[in-house]
CSV table of C-alpha atoms and ligand atoms in Angstrom, one decimal:
chain,number,residue,atom,x,y,z
A,118,UNK,CA,-38.8,-4.3,-12.0
A,119,UNK,CA,-36.8,-6.1,-9.3
A,120,UNK,CA,-35.3,-4.6,-6.1
A,121,UNK,CA,-31.6,-5.6,-6.1
A,122,UNK,CA,-29.0,-5.4,-3.5
A,123,UNK,CA,-25.7,-5.2,-5.4
A,124,UNK,CA,-22.5,-5.4,-3.4
A,125,UNK,CA,-19.2,-4.0,-4.9
A,126,UNK,CA,-21.1,-1.9,-7.5
A,127,UNK,CA,-18.5,0.7,-7.5
A,128,UNK,CA,-15.8,-1.8,-8.8
A,129,UNK,CA,-15.1,-2.8,-12.3
A,130,UNK,CA,-17.6,-5.4,-13.1
A,131,UNK,CA,-20.1,-4.5,-10.5
A,132,UNK,CA,-20.3,-0.9,-12.1
A,133,UNK,CA,-21.2,-2.4,-15.5
A,134,UNK,CA,-23.8,-4.4,-13.8
A,135,UNK,CA,-25.4,-1.6,-11.8
A,136,UNK,CA,-25.5,0.5,-14.9
A,137,UNK,CA,-27.2,-2.2,-17.0
A,138,UNK,CA,-29.7,-3.0,-14.2
A,139,UNK,CA,-30.7,0.7,-13.9
A,140,UNK,CA,-31.1,0.9,-17.5
A,141,UNK,CA,-33.3,-2.1,-17.5
A,142,UNK,CA,-35.6,-0.4,-14.9
A,143,UNK,CA,-34.4,-2.3,-11.8
A,144,UNK,CA,-33.9,-0.7,-8.4
A,145,UNK,CA,-30.4,-1.0,-7.0
A,146,UNK,CA,-29.0,-0.6,-3.5
A,147,UNK,CA,-25.3,-0.7,-4.0
A,148,UNK,CA,-23.4,-1.7,-0.9
A,149,UNK,CA,-19.6,-0.8,-1.4
A,150,UNK,CA,-17.1,0.2,1.1
A,151,UNK,CA,-15.1,2.0,-1.6
A,152,UNK,CA,-11.6,0.4,-1.5
A,153,UNK,CA,-8.7,1.6,-3.8
A,154,UNK,CA,-10.4,-0.3,-6.6
A,155,UNK,CA,-13.7,1.7,-6.6
A,156,UNK,CA,-14.3,3.8,-9.7
A,157,UNK,CA,-14.6,7.6,-9.2
A,158,UNK,CA,-15.9,8.3,-12.7
A,159,UNK,CA,-19.3,6.8,-12.5
A,160,UNK,CA,-22.3,8.7,-13.7
A,161,UNK,CA,-25.2,6.7,-12.1
A,162,UNK,CA,-25.1,8.2,-8.6
A,163,UNK,CA,-28.0,10.7,-9.4
A,164,UNK,CA,-30.2,8.2,-11.2
A,165,UNK,CA,-33.5,7.5,-9.8
A,166,UNK,CA,-33.9,3.9,-8.2
A,167,UNK,CA,-30.3,4.1,-7.1
A,168,UNK,CA,-28.9,4.3,-3.6
A,169,UNK,CA,-25.2,3.9,-2.4
A,170,UNK,CA,-24.6,2.6,1.0
A,171,UNK,CA,-21.0,2.9,2.1
A,172,UNK,CA,-20.5,-0.1,4.2
A,173,UNK,CA,-18.4,-3.3,4.5
A,174,UNK,CA,-20.3,-6.4,3.7
A,175,UNK,CA,-18.8,-7.9,6.9
A,176,UNK,CA,-20.4,-5.3,9.1
A,177,UNK,CA,-24.0,-5.4,7.7
A,178,UNK,CA,-26.4,-6.2,10.6
A,179,UNK,CA,-29.5,-6.6,8.5
A,180,UNK,CA,-30.6,-6.6,4.8
A,181,UNK,CA,-32.8,-3.9,3.2
A,182,UNK,CA,-36.4,-4.6,3.3
A,183,UNK,CA,-38.2,-6.2,0.2
A,184,UNK,CA,-34.9,-7.2,-1.8
A,185,UNK,CA,-35.5,-9.8,-4.5
A,186,UNK,CA,-31.8,-10.6,-5.2
A,187,UNK,CA,-28.4,-9.9,-3.6
A,188,UNK,CA,-25.8,-9.8,-6.3
A,189,UNK,CA,-22.5,-10.1,-4.6
A,190,UNK,CA,-19.5,-8.7,-6.6
A,191,UNK,CA,-17.7,-7.3,-3.4
A,192,UNK,CA,-14.2,-8.8,-3.1
A,193,UNK,CA,-10.6,-8.3,-3.2
A,194,UNK,CA,-9.8,-9.3,-6.7
A,195,UNK,CA,-6.1,-9.0,-7.6
A,196,UNK,CA,-4.1,-12.2,-7.4
A,197,UNK,CA,-0.7,-10.4,-6.9
A,198,UNK,CA,-2.1,-8.6,-3.9
A,199,UNK,CA,-3.4,-11.9,-2.4
A,200,UNK,CA,0.1,-13.3,-2.5
A,201,UNK,CA,1.7,-10.3,-0.8
A,202,UNK,CA,-1.0,-9.8,1.9
A,203,UNK,CA,-4.0,-12.2,2.1
A,204,UNK,CA,-5.8,-11.0,5.2
A,205,UNK,CA,-8.1,-8.7,3.3
A,206,UNK,CA,-8.9,-11.4,0.9
A,207,UNK,CA,-10.0,-13.7,3.7
A,208,UNK,CA,-12.0,-10.8,5.2
A,209,UNK,CA,-14.0,-9.7,2.2
A,210,UNK,CA,-14.1,-12.9,0.1
A,211,UNK,CA,-14.9,-15.3,2.9
A,212,UNK,CA,-16.0,-13.6,6.1
A,213,UNK,CA,-18.1,-11.1,3.8
A,214,UNK,CA,-19.9,-14.0,2.1
A,215,UNK,CA,-20.4,-15.8,5.4
A,216,UNK,CA,-22.0,-12.6,6.8
A,217,UNK,CA,-24.4,-12.2,3.8
A,218,UNK,CA,-25.5,-15.9,4.1
A,219,UNK,CA,-26.2,-15.5,7.7
A,220,UNK,CA,-28.2,-12.3,7.0
A,221,UNK,CA,-30.3,-14.1,4.3
A,222,UNK,CA,-30.8,-17.1,6.8
A,223,UNK,CA,-32.0,-14.7,9.4
A,224,UNK,CA,-34.9,-13.7,7.1
A,225,UNK,CA,-38.3,-15.4,7.1
A,226,UNK,CA,-38.3,-18.3,4.6
A,227,UNK,CA,-40.9,-16.5,2.6
A,228,UNK,CA,-39.0,-13.3,2.4
A,229,UNK,CA,-35.5,-14.4,1.5
A,230,UNK,CA,-33.8,-12.8,-1.5
A,231,UNK,CA,-31.9,-15.1,-3.8
A,232,UNK,CA,-28.2,-14.8,-3.1
A,233,UNK,CA,-26.3,-14.6,-6.5
A,234,UNK,CA,-22.6,-14.9,-5.8
A,235,UNK,CA,-20.1,-13.8,-8.4
A,236,UNK,CA,-17.2,-16.3,-8.5
A,237,UNK,CA,-14.4,-17.1,-10.8
A,238,UNK,CA,-13.2,-19.7,-13.3
A,239,UNK,CA,-10.0,-19.6,-11.2
A,240,UNK,CA,-11.7,-21.8,-8.5
A,241,UNK,CA,-11.2,-24.8,-10.7
A,242,UNK,CA,-7.5,-24.3,-11.1
A,243,UNK,CA,-5.3,-25.0,-14.1
A,244,UNK,CA,-6.6,-27.0,-17.0
A,245,UNK,CA,-4.2,-28.5,-19.6
A,246,UNK,CA,-6.9,-29.3,-22.1
A,247,UNK,CA,-10.7,-29.2,-22.4
A,248,UNK,CA,-13.0,-27.0,-20.4
A,249,UNK,CA,-14.2,-27.6,-16.8
A,250,UNK,CA,-18.0,-27.9,-16.2
A,251,UNK,CA,-19.9,-26.7,-13.2
A,252,UNK,CA,-19.5,-30.3,-11.8
A,253,UNK,CA,-15.7,-30.4,-11.7
A,254,UNK,CA,-13.9,-30.2,-8.4
A,255,UNK,CA,-12.5,-27.0,-7.1
A,256,UNK,CA,-8.6,-26.9,-7.1
A,257,UNK,CA,-7.5,-23.3,-6.4
A,258,UNK,CA,-3.9,-22.4,-6.7
A,259,UNK,CA,-3.5,-18.9,-4.9
A,260,UNK,CA,-4.8,-17.1,-2.0
A,261,UNK,CA,-7.3,-15.1,-4.1
A,262,UNK,CA,-8.8,-18.2,-5.9
A,263,UNK,CA,-8.6,-20.2,-2.5
A,264,UNK,CA,-10.8,-17.6,-0.8
A,265,UNK,CA,-13.2,-17.5,-3.7
A,266,UNK,CA,-13.5,-21.4,-3.7
A,267,UNK,CA,-14.0,-21.3,0.1
A,268,UNK,CA,-16.8,-18.9,-0.5
A,269,UNK,CA,-18.4,-21.1,-3.1
A,270,UNK,CA,-18.2,-24.1,-0.7
A,271,UNK,CA,-19.8,-22.1,2.2
A,272,UNK,CA,-22.7,-21.1,-0.2
A,273,UNK,CA,-23.3,-24.7,-1.1
A,274,UNK,CA,-23.2,-25.9,2.5
A,275,UNK,CA,-25.7,-23.1,3.4
A,276,UNK,CA,-28.0,-24.2,0.5
A,277,UNK,CA,-28.1,-27.9,1.6
A,278,UNK,CA,-28.3,-27.3,5.3
A,279,UNK,CA,-30.5,-24.2,5.6
A,280,UNK,CA,-32.3,-24.4,2.2
A,281,UNK,CA,-31.0,-21.0,1.2
A,282,UNK,CA,-31.9,-19.8,-2.3
A,283,UNK,CA,-28.6,-19.3,-3.9
A,284,UNK,CA,-26.8,-19.1,-7.3
A,285,UNK,CA,-23.1,-19.1,-8.1
A,286,UNK,CA,-21.8,-17.5,-11.4
A,287,UNK,CA,-18.2,-18.4,-12.3
A,288,UNK,CA,-16.8,-16.1,-15.0
A,289,UNK,CA,-13.6,-16.0,-16.8
A,290,UNK,CA,-11.1,-13.1,-17.1
A,291,UNK,CA,-13.1,-9.9,-17.8
A,292,UNK,CA,-11.8,-6.9,-19.6
A,293,UNK,CA,-13.3,-3.4,-20.3
A,294,UNK,CA,-12.8,0.3,-19.6
A,295,UNK,CA,-12.8,1.2,-15.9
A,296,UNK,CA,-10.8,-1.8,-14.7
A,297,UNK,CA,-8.3,-0.8,-12.1
A,298,UNK,CA,-4.8,-0.6,-13.8
A,299,UNK,CA,-3.3,-3.4,-11.8
A,300,UNK,CA,-5.0,-5.9,-14.2
A,301,UNK,CA,-3.2,-6.9,-17.3
A,302,UNK,CA,-4.9,-5.1,-20.1
A,303,UNK,CA,-5.6,-1.9,-18.2
A,304,UNK,CA,-2.0,-2.0,-16.8
A,305,UNK,CA,-0.5,-2.7,-20.3
A,306,UNK,CA,-2.3,0.4,-21.7
A,307,UNK,CA,-1.3,2.5,-18.8
A,308,UNK,CA,2.4,1.5,-19.0
A,309,UNK,CA,2.6,1.7,-22.8
A,310,UNK,CA,0.9,5.1,-23.0
A,311,UNK,CA,3.4,6.5,-20.4
A,312,UNK,CA,6.3,5.2,-22.4
A,313,UNK,CA,7.2,2.3,-20.1
A,314,UNK,CA,7.6,-1.3,-21.1
A,315,UNK,CA,4.8,-3.5,-19.6
A,316,UNK,CA,6.1,-6.2,-17.1
A,317,UNK,CA,5.1,-9.7,-17.8
A,318,UNK,CA,5.3,-12.6,-15.3
A,319,UNK,CA,7.4,-15.5,-16.6
A,320,UNK,CA,7.2,-16.0,-20.5
A,321,UNK,CA,3.5,-15.0,-20.5
A,322,UNK,CA,2.4,-18.2,-22.4
A,323,UNK,CA,-0.2,-19.2,-19.8
A,324,UNK,CA,-3.7,-19.0,-21.3
A,325,UNK,CA,-6.9,-17.3,-20.3
A,326,UNK,CA,-10.3,-16.8,-21.7
A,327,UNK,CA,-11.3,-13.2,-22.2
A,328,UNK,CA,-14.8,-11.8,-21.6
A,329,UNK,CA,-16.0,-8.2,-22.1
A,330,UNK,CA,-17.5,-7.1,-18.7
A,331,UNK,CA,-20.7,-5.9,-20.5
A,332,UNK,CA,-21.2,-9.3,-22.0
A,333,UNK,CA,-20.7,-10.8,-18.5
A,334,UNK,CA,-23.3,-8.5,-17.0
A,335,UNK,CA,-25.8,-9.4,-19.7
A,336,UNK,CA,-25.3,-13.1,-18.7
A,337,UNK,CA,-25.8,-12.3,-15.0
A,338,UNK,CA,-29.0,-10.4,-15.6
A,339,UNK,CA,-30.3,-13.2,-17.8
A,340,UNK,CA,-29.5,-15.6,-14.9
A,341,UNK,CA,-31.6,-13.6,-12.5
A,342,UNK,CA,-34.5,-13.8,-14.9
A,343,UNK,CA,-34.1,-17.4,-16.2
A,344,UNK,CA,-31.4,-19.2,-14.2
A,345,UNK,CA,-32.4,-21.9,-11.7
A,346,UNK,CA,-32.0,-21.2,-8.1
A,347,UNK,CA,-29.5,-23.6,-6.5
A,348,UNK,CA,-27.4,-23.9,-9.6
A,349,UNK,CA,-23.9,-22.9,-10.6
A,350,UNK,CA,-23.3,-21.3,-14.0
A,351,UNK,CA,-19.9,-20.8,-15.8
A,352,UNK,CA,-19.7,-17.7,-18.0
A,353,UNK,CA,-17.1,-17.4,-20.7
A,354,UNK,CA,-16.4,-16.2,-24.2
A,355,UNK,CA,-14.3,-19.1,-24.7
A,356,UNK,CA,-12.1,-16.7,-26.6
A,357,UNK,CA,-8.6,-17.9,-25.6
A,358,UNK,CA,-5.3,-16.0,-25.8
A,359,UNK,CA,-2.1,-16.4,-23.8
A,360,UNK,CA,-1.3,-13.3,-21.6
A,361,UNK,CA,1.5,-12.3,-23.9
A,362,UNK,CA,-0.7,-12.6,-27.0
A,363,UNK,CA,-3.3,-10.3,-25.5
A,364,UNK,CA,-0.7,-7.8,-24.3
A,365,UNK,CA,0.8,-7.8,-27.8
A,366,UNK,CA,-2.7,-7.0,-29.2
A,367,UNK,CA,-2.7,-3.9,-27.0
A,368,UNK,CA,0.7,-2.9,-28.1
A,369,UNK,CA,-0.3,-3.3,-31.7
A,370,UNK,CA,-3.6,-1.3,-31.2
A,371,UNK,CA,-1.4,1.5,-29.7
A,372,UNK,CA,0.8,1.5,-32.8
A,373,UNK,CA,3.7,0.2,-30.9
A,374,UNK,CA,6.2,-2.6,-31.9
A,375,UNK,CA,5.1,-5.5,-29.6
A,376,UNK,CA,8.7,-6.8,-29.6
A,377,UNK,CA,9.8,-3.5,-27.9
A,378,UNK,CA,6.9,-3.3,-25.5
A,379,UNK,CA,7.6,-5.8,-22.8
A,380,UNK,CA,9.9,-6.6,-19.9
A,381,UNK,CA,9.8,-10.2,-18.6
A,382,UNK,CA,10.1,-10.7,-14.8
A,383,UNK,CA,10.1,-13.8,-12.7
A,384,UNK,CA,6.9,-15.7,-12.8
A,385,UNK,CA,4.4,-15.4,-9.8
A,386,UNK,CA,4.1,-18.5,-7.5
A,387,UNK,CA,0.9,-20.5,-8.1
A,388,UNK,CA,0.6,-19.4,-11.7
A,389,UNK,CA,-2.0,-21.5,-13.5
A,390,UNK,CA,-1.1,-22.5,-17.0
A,391,UNK,CA,-4.6,-22.3,-18.4
A,392,UNK,CA,-8.2,-21.7,-17.4
A,393,UNK,CA,-11.1,-22.8,-19.5
A,394,UNK,CA,-14.7,-23.3,-18.6
A,395,UNK,CA,-17.6,-24.9,-20.4
A,396,UNK,CA,-20.5,-22.5,-20.3
A,397,UNK,CA,-23.1,-24.5,-22.3
A,398,UNK,CA,-25.6,-24.2,-19.4
A,399,UNK,CA,-25.8,-20.4,-19.7
A,400,UNK,CA,-25.7,-20.4,-23.5
A,401,UNK,CA,-28.7,-22.8,-23.3
A,402,UNK,CA,-30.7,-20.0,-21.7
A,403,UNK,CA,-30.0,-17.8,-24.7
A,404,UNK,CA,-26.8,-15.9,-23.8
A,405,UNK,CA,-24.0,-15.4,-26.1
A,406,UNK,CA,-21.1,-12.8,-25.9
A,407,UNK,CA,-21.3,-10.1,-28.4
A,408,UNK,CA,-17.7,-8.5,-28.1
A,409,UNK,CA,-14.3,-9.8,-28.9
A,410,UNK,CA,-11.0,-8.5,-27.8
A,411,UNK,CA,-9.8,-7.4,-31.1
A,412,UNK,CA,-13.1,-5.6,-31.7
A,413,UNK,CA,-13.0,-3.8,-28.3
A,414,UNK,CA,-9.4,-2.8,-28.0
A,415,UNK,CA,-9.5,0.4,-30.2
A,416,UNK,CA,-12.5,1.5,-28.3
A,417,UNK,CA,-10.8,0.8,-25.1
A,418,UNK,CA,-7.6,2.6,-26.1
A,419,UNK,CA,-9.7,5.6,-27.2
A,420,UNK,CA,-11.5,5.8,-23.8
A,421,UNK,CA,-8.3,5.5,-21.9
A,422,UNK,CA,-6.7,8.2,-23.9
A,423,UNK,CA,-9.7,10.5,-23.5
A,424,UNK,CA,-9.5,10.1,-19.7
A,425,UNK,CA,-5.8,10.7,-19.5
B,697,NAD,N1,-12.1,-9.0,-12.9
B,697,NAD,C1,-12.2,-10.2,-13.4
B,697,NAD,O1,-11.6,-10.6,-14.4
B,697,NAD,C2,-13.1,-11.3,-12.7
B,697,NAD,C3,-13.3,-12.5,-13.2
B,697,NAD,C4,-14.0,-13.4,-12.6
B,697,NAD,C5,-14.7,-13.1,-11.4
B,697,NAD,N2,-14.4,-11.9,-10.8
B,697,NAD,C6,-15.1,-11.6,-9.5
B,697,NAD,O2,-16.1,-10.5,-9.8
B,697,NAD,C7,-16.2,-9.7,-8.7
B,697,NAD,C8,-15.9,-8.2,-9.0
B,697,NAD,O3,-14.6,-8.2,-9.6
B,697,NAD,P1,-14.0,-6.8,-10.0
B,697,NAD,O4,-12.8,-7.0,-11.0
B,697,NAD,O5,-15.0,-5.9,-10.5
B,697,NAD,O6,-13.4,-6.3,-8.6
B,697,NAD,P2,-12.8,-4.8,-8.2
B,697,NAD,O7,-11.7,-5.1,-7.4
B,697,NAD,O8,-12.7,-3.9,-9.5
B,697,NAD,O9,-14.0,-4.2,-7.3
B,697,NAD,C9,-14.5,-4.7,-6.1
B,697,NAD,C10,-15.4,-3.7,-5.5
B,697,NAD,O10,-15.8,-4.3,-4.2
B,697,NAD,C11,-15.7,-3.4,-3.2
B,697,NAD,N3,-15.4,-4.1,-2.0
B,697,NAD,C12,-14.3,-4.8,-1.7
B,697,NAD,N4,-14.5,-5.5,-0.5
B,697,NAD,C13,-15.6,-5.0,0.1
B,697,NAD,C14,-16.3,-5.2,1.2
B,697,NAD,N5,-15.7,-6.0,2.2
B,697,NAD,N6,-17.5,-4.6,1.5
B,697,NAD,C15,-18.1,-3.8,0.5
B,697,NAD,N7,-17.4,-3.6,-0.7
B,697,NAD,C16,-16.2,-4.2,-0.9
B,697,NAD,C17,-14.6,-2.4,-3.6
B,697,NAD,O11,-14.8,-1.2,-3.0
B,697,NAD,C18,-14.8,-2.4,-5.1
B,697,NAD,O12,-15.7,-1.3,-5.5
B,697,NAD,C19,-15.2,-10.3,-7.6
B,697,NAD,O13,-16.0,-11.1,-6.7
B,697,NAD,C20,-14.3,-11.1,-8.5
B,697,NAD,O14,-13.8,-12.2,-7.7
B,697,NAD,C21,-13.7,-11.0,-11.4
């Protein structure tokens, strides 16, 4: 049993992680300031070994005592928002990480938690062919990915200069029930169930890798156990679909005609054509994704309808 400080554990991926960590017997202190993206339907609030601290990671003045790991999910996470107003992205994604690093540094060397930072495949930028490894250079294309890349660089600098125990996890596009309906699949279900055509930026042919959030969290938990401190790990299903392909799969799952389900709007600036990451490092530790998009979509739609 480990004592974990999770940040952003009321959000989409963080909530899957908290649930899994509690089920595995870990103790969780969840620091989340509850932005618009926080989930209101979570059932772990009364569980033993769980505590929620409503706070901004930028405002924390000290870390809880005896924490083994900090797992930092807290972030502003939606690219479109970052293009319209980037201040909150700099605040949470860069300043927040800076504050957490400084709090770890302030601890006695013998008492420092490992700082596990949840980053993204978007930090590498677009990739026409092949898959980026953890050694590839960062080349972000929009304010969201730029703030995530900035945080990764801070972490590496703090590791080298101050010897902080850190780990960076860069995962691809996640899907699953509970995702705020601003992100593609959740928004598509929401629009189509409400009789609206889903809007697609550009022609939707840009490609992403799609990973079930539960599989991602299994990888992160495995990395706490078996990952090497100081390392970076990519996490991906390597299941690749264009955005329009994935959205058409949703329409088909809902029994709608995909040709009648979408409206195409101007592409967003900084749109990357393709993301792909090599995740042989985490797979070598024994992780493999269990879910595929086609398998999960009927369950996703069922859960969404049940809630509506
Ligand atoms: N969603 C994806 O597909 C994806 C893919 C790769 C990486 N990531 C990364 O995973 C992490 C989680 O993503 P998500 O989609 O679950 O995000 P989300 O937007 O659903 O949730 C973010 C959570 O963080 C909290 N939060 C935000 N700023 C905070 C702050 N300053 N202090 C305390 N709490 C704060 C919010 O209240 C919310 O509960 C992010 O760091 C994101 O960059 C996401």
